[in-house]
Short mmCIF file of C-alpha atoms in Angstrom, two decimals:
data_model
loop_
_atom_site.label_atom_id
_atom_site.label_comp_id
_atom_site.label_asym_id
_atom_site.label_seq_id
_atom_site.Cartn_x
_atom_site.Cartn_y
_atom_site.Cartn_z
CA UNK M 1050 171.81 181.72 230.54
CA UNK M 1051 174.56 182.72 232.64
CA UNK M 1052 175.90 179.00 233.45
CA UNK M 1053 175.74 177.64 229.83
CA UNK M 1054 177.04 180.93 227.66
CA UNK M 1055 180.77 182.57 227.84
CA UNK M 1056 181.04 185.54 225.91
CA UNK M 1057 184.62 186.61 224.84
CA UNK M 1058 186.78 189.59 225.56
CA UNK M 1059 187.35 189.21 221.99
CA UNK M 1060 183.57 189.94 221.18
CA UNK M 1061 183.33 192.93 222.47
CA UNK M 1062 182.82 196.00 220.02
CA UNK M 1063 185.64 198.49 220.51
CA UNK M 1064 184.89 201.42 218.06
CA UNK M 1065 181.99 202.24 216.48
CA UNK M 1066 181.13 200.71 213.04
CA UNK M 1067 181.96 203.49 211.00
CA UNK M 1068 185.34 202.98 212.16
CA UNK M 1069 186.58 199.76 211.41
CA UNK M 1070 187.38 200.61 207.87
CA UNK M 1071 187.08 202.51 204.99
CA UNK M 1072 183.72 203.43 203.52
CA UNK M 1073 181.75 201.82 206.67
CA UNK M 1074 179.01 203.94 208.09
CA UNK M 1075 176.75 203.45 211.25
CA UNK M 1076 174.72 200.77 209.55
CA UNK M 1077 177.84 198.34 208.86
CA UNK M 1078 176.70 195.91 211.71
CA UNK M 1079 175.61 192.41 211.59
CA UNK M 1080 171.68 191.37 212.18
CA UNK M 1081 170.54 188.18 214.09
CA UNK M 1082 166.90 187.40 213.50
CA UNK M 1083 164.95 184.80 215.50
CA UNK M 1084 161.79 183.62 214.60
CA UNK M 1085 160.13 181.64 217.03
CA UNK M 1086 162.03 178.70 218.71
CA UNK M 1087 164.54 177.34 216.39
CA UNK M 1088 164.96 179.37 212.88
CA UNK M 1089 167.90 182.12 213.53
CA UNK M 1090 168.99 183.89 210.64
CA UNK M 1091 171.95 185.81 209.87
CA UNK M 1092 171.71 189.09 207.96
CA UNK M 1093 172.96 192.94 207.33
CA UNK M 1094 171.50 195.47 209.32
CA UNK M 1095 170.48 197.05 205.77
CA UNK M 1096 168.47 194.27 205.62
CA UNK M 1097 165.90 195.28 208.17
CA UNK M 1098 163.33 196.55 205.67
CA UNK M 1099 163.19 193.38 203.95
CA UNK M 1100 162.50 192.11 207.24
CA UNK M 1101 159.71 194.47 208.13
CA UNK M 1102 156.00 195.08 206.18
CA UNK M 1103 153.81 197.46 205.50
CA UNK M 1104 151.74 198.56 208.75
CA UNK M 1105 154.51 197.21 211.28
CA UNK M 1106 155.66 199.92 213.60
CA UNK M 1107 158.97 200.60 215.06
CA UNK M 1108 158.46 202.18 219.15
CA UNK M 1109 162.37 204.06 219.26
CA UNK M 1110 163.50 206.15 222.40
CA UNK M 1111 164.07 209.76 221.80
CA UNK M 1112 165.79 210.26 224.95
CA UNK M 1113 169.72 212.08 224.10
CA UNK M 1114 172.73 210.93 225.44
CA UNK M 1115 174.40 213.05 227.57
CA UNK M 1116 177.89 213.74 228.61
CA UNK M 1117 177.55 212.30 231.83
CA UNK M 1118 181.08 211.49 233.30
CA UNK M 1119 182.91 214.36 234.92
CA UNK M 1120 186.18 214.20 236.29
CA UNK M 1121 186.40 214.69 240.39
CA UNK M 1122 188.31 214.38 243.63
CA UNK M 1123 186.99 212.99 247.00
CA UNK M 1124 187.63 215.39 249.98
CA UNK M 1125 187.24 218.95 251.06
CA UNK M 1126 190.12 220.78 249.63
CA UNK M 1127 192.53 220.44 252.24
CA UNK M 1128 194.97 217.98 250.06
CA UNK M 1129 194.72 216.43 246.61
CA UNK M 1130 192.05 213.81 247.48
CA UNK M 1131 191.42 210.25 245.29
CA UNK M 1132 190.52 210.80 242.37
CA UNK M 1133 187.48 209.90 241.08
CA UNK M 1134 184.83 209.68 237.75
CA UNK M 1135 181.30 210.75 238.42
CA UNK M 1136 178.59 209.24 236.51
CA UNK M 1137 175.54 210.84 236.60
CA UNK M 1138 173.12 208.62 236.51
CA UNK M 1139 169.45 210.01 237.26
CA UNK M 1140 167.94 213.73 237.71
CA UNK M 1141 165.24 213.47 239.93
CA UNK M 1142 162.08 215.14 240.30
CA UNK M 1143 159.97 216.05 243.20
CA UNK M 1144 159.08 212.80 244.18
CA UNK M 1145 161.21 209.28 243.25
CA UNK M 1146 159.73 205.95 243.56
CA UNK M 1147 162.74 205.01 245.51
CA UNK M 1148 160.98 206.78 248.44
CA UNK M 1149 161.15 210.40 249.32
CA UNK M 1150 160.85 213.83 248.02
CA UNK M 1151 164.51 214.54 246.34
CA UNK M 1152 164.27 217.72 244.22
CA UNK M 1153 167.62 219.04 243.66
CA UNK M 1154 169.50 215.67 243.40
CA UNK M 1155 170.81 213.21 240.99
CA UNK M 1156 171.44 209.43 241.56
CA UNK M 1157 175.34 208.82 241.02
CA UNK M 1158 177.77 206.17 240.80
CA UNK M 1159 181.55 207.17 241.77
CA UNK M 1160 184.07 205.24 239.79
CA UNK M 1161 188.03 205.42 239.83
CA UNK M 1162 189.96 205.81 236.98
CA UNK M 1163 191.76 202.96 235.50
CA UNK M 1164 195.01 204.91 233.73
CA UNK M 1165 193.46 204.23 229.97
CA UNK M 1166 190.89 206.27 230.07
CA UNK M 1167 187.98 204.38 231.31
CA UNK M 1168 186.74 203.27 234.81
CA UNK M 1169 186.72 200.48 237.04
CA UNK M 1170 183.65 199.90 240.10
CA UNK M 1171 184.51 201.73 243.14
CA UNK M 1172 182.54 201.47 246.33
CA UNK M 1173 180.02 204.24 247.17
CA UNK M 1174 179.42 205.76 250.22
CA UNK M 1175 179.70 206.35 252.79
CA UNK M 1176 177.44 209.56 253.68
CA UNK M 1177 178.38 213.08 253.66
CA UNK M 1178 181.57 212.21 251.51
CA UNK M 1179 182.51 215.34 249.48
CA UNK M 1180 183.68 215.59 245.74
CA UNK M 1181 185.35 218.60 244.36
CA UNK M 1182 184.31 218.96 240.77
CA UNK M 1183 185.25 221.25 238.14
CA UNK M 1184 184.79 224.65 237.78
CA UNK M 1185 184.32 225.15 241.84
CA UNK M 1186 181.42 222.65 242.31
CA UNK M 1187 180.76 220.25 244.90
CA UNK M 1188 179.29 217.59 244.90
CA UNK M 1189 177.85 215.57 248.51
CA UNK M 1190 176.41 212.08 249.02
CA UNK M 1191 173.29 211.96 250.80
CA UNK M 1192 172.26 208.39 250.92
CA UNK M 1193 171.85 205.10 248.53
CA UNK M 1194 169.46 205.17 246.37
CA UNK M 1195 168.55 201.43 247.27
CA UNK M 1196 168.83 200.68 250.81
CA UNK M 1197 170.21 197.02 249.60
CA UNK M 1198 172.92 198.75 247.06
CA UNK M 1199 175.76 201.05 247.63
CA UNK M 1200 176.10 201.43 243.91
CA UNK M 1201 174.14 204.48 243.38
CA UNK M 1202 174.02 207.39 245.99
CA UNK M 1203 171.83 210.35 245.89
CA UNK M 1204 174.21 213.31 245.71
CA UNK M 1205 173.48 217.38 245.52
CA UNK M 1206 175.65 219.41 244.23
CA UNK M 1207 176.40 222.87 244.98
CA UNK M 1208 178.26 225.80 243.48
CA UNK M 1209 177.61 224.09 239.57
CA UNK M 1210 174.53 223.77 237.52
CA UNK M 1211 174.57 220.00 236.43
CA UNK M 1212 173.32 220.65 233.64
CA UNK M 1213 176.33 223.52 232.39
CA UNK M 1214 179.11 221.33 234.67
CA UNK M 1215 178.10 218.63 231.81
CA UNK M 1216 178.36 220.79 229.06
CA UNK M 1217 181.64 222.32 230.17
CA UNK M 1218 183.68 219.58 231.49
CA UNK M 1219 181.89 216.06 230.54
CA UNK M 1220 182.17 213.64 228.80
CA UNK M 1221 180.09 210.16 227.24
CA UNK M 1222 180.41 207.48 229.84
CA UNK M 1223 182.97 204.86 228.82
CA UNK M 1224 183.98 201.15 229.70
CA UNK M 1225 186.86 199.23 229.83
CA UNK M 1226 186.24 197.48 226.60
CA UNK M 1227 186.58 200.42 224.32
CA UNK M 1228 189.47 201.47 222.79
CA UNK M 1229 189.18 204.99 223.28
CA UNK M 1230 187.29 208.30 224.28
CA UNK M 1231 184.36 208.92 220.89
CA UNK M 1232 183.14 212.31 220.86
CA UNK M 1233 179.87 212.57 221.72
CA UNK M 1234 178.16 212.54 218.47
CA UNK M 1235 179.18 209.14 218.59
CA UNK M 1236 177.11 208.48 221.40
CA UNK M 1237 173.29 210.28 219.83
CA UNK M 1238 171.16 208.10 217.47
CA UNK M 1239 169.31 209.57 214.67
CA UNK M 1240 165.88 210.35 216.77
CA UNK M 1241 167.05 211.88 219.57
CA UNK M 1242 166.14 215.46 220.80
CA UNK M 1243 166.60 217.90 222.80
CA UNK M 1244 163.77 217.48 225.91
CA UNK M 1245 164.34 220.27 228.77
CA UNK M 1246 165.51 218.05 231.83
CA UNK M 1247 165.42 215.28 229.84
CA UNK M 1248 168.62 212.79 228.74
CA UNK M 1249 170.20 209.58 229.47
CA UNK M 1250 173.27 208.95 230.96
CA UNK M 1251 173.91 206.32 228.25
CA UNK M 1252 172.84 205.81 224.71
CA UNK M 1253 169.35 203.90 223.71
CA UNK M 1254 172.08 201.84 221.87
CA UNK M 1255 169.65 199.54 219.35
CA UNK M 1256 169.11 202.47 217.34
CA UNK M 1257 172.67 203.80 216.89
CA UNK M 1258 172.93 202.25 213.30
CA UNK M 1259 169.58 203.57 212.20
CA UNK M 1260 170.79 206.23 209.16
CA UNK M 1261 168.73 208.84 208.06
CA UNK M 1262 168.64 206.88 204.70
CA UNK M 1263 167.87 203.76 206.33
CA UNK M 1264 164.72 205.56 207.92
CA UNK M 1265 163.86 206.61 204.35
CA UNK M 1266 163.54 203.43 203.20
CA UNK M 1267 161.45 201.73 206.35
CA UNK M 1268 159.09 204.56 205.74
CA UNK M 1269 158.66 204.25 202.04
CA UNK M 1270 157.61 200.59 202.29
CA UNK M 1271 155.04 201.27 204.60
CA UNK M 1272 156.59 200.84 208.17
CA UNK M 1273 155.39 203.69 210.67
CA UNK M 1274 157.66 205.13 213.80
CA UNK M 1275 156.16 205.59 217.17
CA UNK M 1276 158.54 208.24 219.47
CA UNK M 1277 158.71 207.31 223.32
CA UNK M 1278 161.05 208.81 225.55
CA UNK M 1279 162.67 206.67 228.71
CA UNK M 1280 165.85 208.29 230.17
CA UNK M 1281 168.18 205.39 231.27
CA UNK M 1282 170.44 205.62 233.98
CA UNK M 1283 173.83 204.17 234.17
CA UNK M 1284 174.17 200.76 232.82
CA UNK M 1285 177.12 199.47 234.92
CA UNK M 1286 174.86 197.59 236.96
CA UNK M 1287 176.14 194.40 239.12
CA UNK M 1288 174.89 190.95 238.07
CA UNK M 1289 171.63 189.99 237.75
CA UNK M 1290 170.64 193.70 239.38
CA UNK M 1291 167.18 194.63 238.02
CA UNK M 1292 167.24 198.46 236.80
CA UNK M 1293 166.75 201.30 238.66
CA UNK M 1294 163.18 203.55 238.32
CA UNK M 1295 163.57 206.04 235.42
CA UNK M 1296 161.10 208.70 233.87
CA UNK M 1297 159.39 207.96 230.52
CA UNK M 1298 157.42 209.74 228.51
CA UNK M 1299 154.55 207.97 226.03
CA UNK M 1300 152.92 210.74 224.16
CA UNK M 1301 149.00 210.81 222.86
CA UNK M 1302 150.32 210.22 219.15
CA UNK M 1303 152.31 206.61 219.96
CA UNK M 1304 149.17 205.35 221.75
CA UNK M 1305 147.23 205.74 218.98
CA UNK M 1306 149.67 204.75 216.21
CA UNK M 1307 150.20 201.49 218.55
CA UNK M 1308 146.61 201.12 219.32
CA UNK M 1309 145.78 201.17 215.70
CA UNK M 1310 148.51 198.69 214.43
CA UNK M 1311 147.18 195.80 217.26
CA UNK M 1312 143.41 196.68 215.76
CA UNK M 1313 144.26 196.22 212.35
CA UNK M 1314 146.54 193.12 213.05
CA UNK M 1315 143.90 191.27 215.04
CA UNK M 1316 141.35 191.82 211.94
CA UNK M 1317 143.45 190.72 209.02
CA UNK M 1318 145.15 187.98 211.35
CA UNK M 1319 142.77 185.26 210.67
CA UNK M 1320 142.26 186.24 206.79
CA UNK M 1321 145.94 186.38 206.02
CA UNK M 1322 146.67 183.12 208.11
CA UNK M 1323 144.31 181.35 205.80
CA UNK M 1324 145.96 182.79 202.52
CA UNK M 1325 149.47 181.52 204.22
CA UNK M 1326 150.96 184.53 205.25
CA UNK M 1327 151.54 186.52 208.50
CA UNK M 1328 149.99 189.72 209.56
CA UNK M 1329 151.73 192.79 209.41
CA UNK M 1330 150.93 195.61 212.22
CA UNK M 1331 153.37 194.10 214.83
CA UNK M 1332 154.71 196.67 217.11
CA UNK M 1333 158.70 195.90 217.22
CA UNK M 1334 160.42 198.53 220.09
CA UNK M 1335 164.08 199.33 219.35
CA UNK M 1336 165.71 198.63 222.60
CA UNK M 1337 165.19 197.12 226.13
CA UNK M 1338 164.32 201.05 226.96
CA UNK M 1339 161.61 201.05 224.41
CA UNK M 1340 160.13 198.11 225.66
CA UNK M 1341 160.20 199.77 229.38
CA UNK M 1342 158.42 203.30 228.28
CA UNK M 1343 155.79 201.24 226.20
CA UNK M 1344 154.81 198.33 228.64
CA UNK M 1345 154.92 200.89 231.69
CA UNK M 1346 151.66 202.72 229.32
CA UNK M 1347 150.04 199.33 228.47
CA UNK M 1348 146.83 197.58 230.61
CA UNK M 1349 146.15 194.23 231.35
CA UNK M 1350 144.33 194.63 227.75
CA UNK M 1351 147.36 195.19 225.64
CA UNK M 1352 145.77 198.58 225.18
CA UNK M 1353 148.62 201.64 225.77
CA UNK M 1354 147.35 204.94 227.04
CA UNK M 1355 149.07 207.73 226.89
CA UNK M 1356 151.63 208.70 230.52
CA UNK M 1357 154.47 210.05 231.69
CA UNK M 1358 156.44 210.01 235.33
CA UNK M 1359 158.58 207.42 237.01
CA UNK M 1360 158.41 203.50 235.88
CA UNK M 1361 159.99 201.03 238.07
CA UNK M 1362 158.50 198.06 235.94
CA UNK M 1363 160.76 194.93 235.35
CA UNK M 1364 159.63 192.83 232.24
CA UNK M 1365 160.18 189.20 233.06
CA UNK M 1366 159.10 185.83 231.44
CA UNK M 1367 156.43 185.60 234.19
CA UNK M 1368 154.98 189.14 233.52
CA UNK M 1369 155.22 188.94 230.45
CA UNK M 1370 154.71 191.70 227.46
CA UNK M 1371 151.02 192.95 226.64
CA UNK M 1372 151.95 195.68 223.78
CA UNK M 1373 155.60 194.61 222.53
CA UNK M 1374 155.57 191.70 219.50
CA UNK M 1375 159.12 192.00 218.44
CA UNK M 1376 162.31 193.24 219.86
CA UNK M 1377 165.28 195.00 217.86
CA UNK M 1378 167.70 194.77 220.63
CA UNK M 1379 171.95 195.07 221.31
CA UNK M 1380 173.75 191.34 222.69
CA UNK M 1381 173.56 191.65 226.38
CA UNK M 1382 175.91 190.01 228.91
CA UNK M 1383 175.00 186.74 230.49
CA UNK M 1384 174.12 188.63 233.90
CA UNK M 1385 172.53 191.65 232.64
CA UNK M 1386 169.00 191.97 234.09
CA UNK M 1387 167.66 192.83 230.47
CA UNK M 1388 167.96 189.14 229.30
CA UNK M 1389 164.71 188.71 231.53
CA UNK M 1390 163.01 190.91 229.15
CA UNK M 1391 164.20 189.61 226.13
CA UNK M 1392 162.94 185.86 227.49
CA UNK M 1393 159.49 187.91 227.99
CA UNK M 1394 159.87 188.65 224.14
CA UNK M 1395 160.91 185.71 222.56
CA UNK M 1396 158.47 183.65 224.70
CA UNK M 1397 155.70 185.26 223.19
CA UNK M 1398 155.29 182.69 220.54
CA UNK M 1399 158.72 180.31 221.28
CA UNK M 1400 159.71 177.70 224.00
CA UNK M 1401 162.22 179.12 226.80
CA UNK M 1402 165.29 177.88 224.62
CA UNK M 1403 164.77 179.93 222.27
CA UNK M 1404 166.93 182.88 223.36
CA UNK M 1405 169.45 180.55 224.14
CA UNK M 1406 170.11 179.12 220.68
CA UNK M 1407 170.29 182.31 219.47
CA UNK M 1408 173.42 183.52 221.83
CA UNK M 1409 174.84 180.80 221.06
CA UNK M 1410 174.44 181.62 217.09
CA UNK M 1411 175.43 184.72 218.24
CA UNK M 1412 178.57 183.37 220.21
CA UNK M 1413 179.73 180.85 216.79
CA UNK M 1414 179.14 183.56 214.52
CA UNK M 1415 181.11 186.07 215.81
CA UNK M 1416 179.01 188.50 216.69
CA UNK M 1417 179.73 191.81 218.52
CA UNK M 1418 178.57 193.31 222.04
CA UNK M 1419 178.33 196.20 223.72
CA UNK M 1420 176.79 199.51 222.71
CA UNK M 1421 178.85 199.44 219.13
CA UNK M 1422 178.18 195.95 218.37
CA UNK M 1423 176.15 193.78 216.44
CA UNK M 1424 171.99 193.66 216.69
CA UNK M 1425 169.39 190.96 217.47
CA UNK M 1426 165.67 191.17 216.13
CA UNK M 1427 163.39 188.85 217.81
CA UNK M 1428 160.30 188.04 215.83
CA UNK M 1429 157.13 186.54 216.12
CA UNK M 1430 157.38 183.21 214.45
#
């Protein structure tokens, strides 16, 4: 899609909903639905339960956003140093994907401050560079987490508990395209919790307009909600990178509750085809993330069992999705690795164009991006 669709500056979402006027709330965003490969709708977010039935279920990420970027300065105390923004990215375990055993450290991307209050890409590296944080910490770079990226670098950091260094002196990650620092309320959606270790460096963004009356109303028509946890990393990826291994979480109960659904769909499928209407039971995740956690848990049978750990699985048209039927999803920039997945969804029951048309809906209509901006639900035609 890159070298047909230009998004904008203008199209970018600045501040949240609630703040572009009097009255608004979280849920004052725009809705693009696509139904197989050529009927896009326009709607209201409040809409969404009109768009949903009885026995559908919505998979939404748990995971809480954390305050993430903390204020630093490269060197080892001997003179000011360059300043510098640390994101942190990824906690890791005992054992990462990536290769060895890194207890202790975090993935992080460096960034330098831009003068407004955001960040602009700096270049990592090299090895054994030193950042003075606040509060006495310091913080080391070990090594890249990708051998073919100097983006993210796994740091440890000394002197500071990351977790308390966050809590004292960060703040939500920000880009250039906002207007200003939100607090970080802004940045939490209605289901997230508190997990010990757990957290994402940025916001599952699809479900920041969910309201706790909006919830109210899925669930009295019927529609069921499936918890998953996936704990994203930073987003400010370079084009066309593919994400980074993160941990997930898919617990007993979502299994089932998915499990179920696809059972029940599959049964009445034929019956209701017949009478001229579709099944209900389709499992729609909120969010790319959503879509990771789940399809990481599903077999080759569609069937999702219950796990937990490190996925490094990238959802692509030729992989496919085995679990997912619709996606409730943010607009996502021409390059961003995450339009893969959203082919995967939308070529479930449409032609490759599909997705196309509906940026470009997206693009006449005015529609917003970014992690305040509008939402797209892609639905099984």
């Amino acid at each position: 899609m890159a070298d047909l669709l230009q998004v904008p500056d203008e199209l970018s979402a600045r501040v949240p909903a609630e703040q572009r006027g009097p009255g608004l709330g979280r849920d004052a965003v725009r809705l693009l639905v696509s139904r197989g490969a050529a009927e896009v709708g326009h709607h209201a977010f409040g809409d969404l339960p009109d768009l949903l039935a009885a026995g559908d279920v919505l998979v939404v990420n748990t995971s809480r956003t954390l305050p993430a970027a903390v204020d630093g300065r490269v060197g080892d105390g001997r003179g000011r140093g360059e300043p510098v923004v640390v994101h942190f990215s990824t906690r890791a375990d005992r054992w990462h994907p990536a290769g060895r055993a890194v207890a202790g450290r975090w993935a992080v991307e460096l960034r330098s401050p831009d003068g407004h209050g955001s960040t602009r890409p700096r270049a990592g590296g090299p090895a054994g560079t030193v950042v003075r944080l606040p509060g006495g910490g310091r913080l080391v770079l070990e090594g890249p987490v990708d051998p073919g990226s100097v983006r993210l670098w796994w740091a440890r950091v000394t002197g500071a508990r990351v977790a308390e260094l966050m809590r004292r002196h960060g703040r939500p990650i920000r880009y250039g395209y906002t207007d200003r620092d939100q607090p970080l309320a802004a940045y939490q959606t209605v289901f997230a919790v508190d997990a010990p270790g757990g957290g994402s460096a940025e916001m599952p963004s699809a479900a920041r307009p969910f309201t706790p009356e909006l919830v109210a109303r899925l669930v009295s028509k019927g529609v069921q909600f499936a918890p998953v946890a996936l704990h994203t990393g930073v987003a400010s990826a370079e084009a066309f990178e593919p994400p980074y291994p993160e941990r997930f979480v898919v617990p007993p109960v979502t299994a089932w509750l998915v499990n179920a659904a696809r059972a029940r769909r599959r049964a009445a499928a034929r019956r209701q085809r017949a009478a001229g209407s579709a099944p209900s039971g389709r499992i729609v995740a909120v969010g790319t993330t959503a879509v990771r956690a789940l399809e990481s848990a599903a077999g080759t049978d569609g069937r999702v069992r219950a796990a937990a750990g490190w996925t490094d699985l990238v959802v692509t048209p030729e992989r496919g999705v085995r679990a997912v039927d619709g996606l409730l999803t943010g607009l996502h920039e021409p390059t961003a690795s995450h339009l893969l997945m959203l082919e995967a969804v939308a070529s479930v029951t449409a032609d490759g164009e599909a997705l196309r048309r509906a940026y470009a809906a997206a693009v006449r209509g005015r529609y917003l991006w970014h992690e305040f901006g509008d939402l797209h639900l892609v639905l099984p035609d």
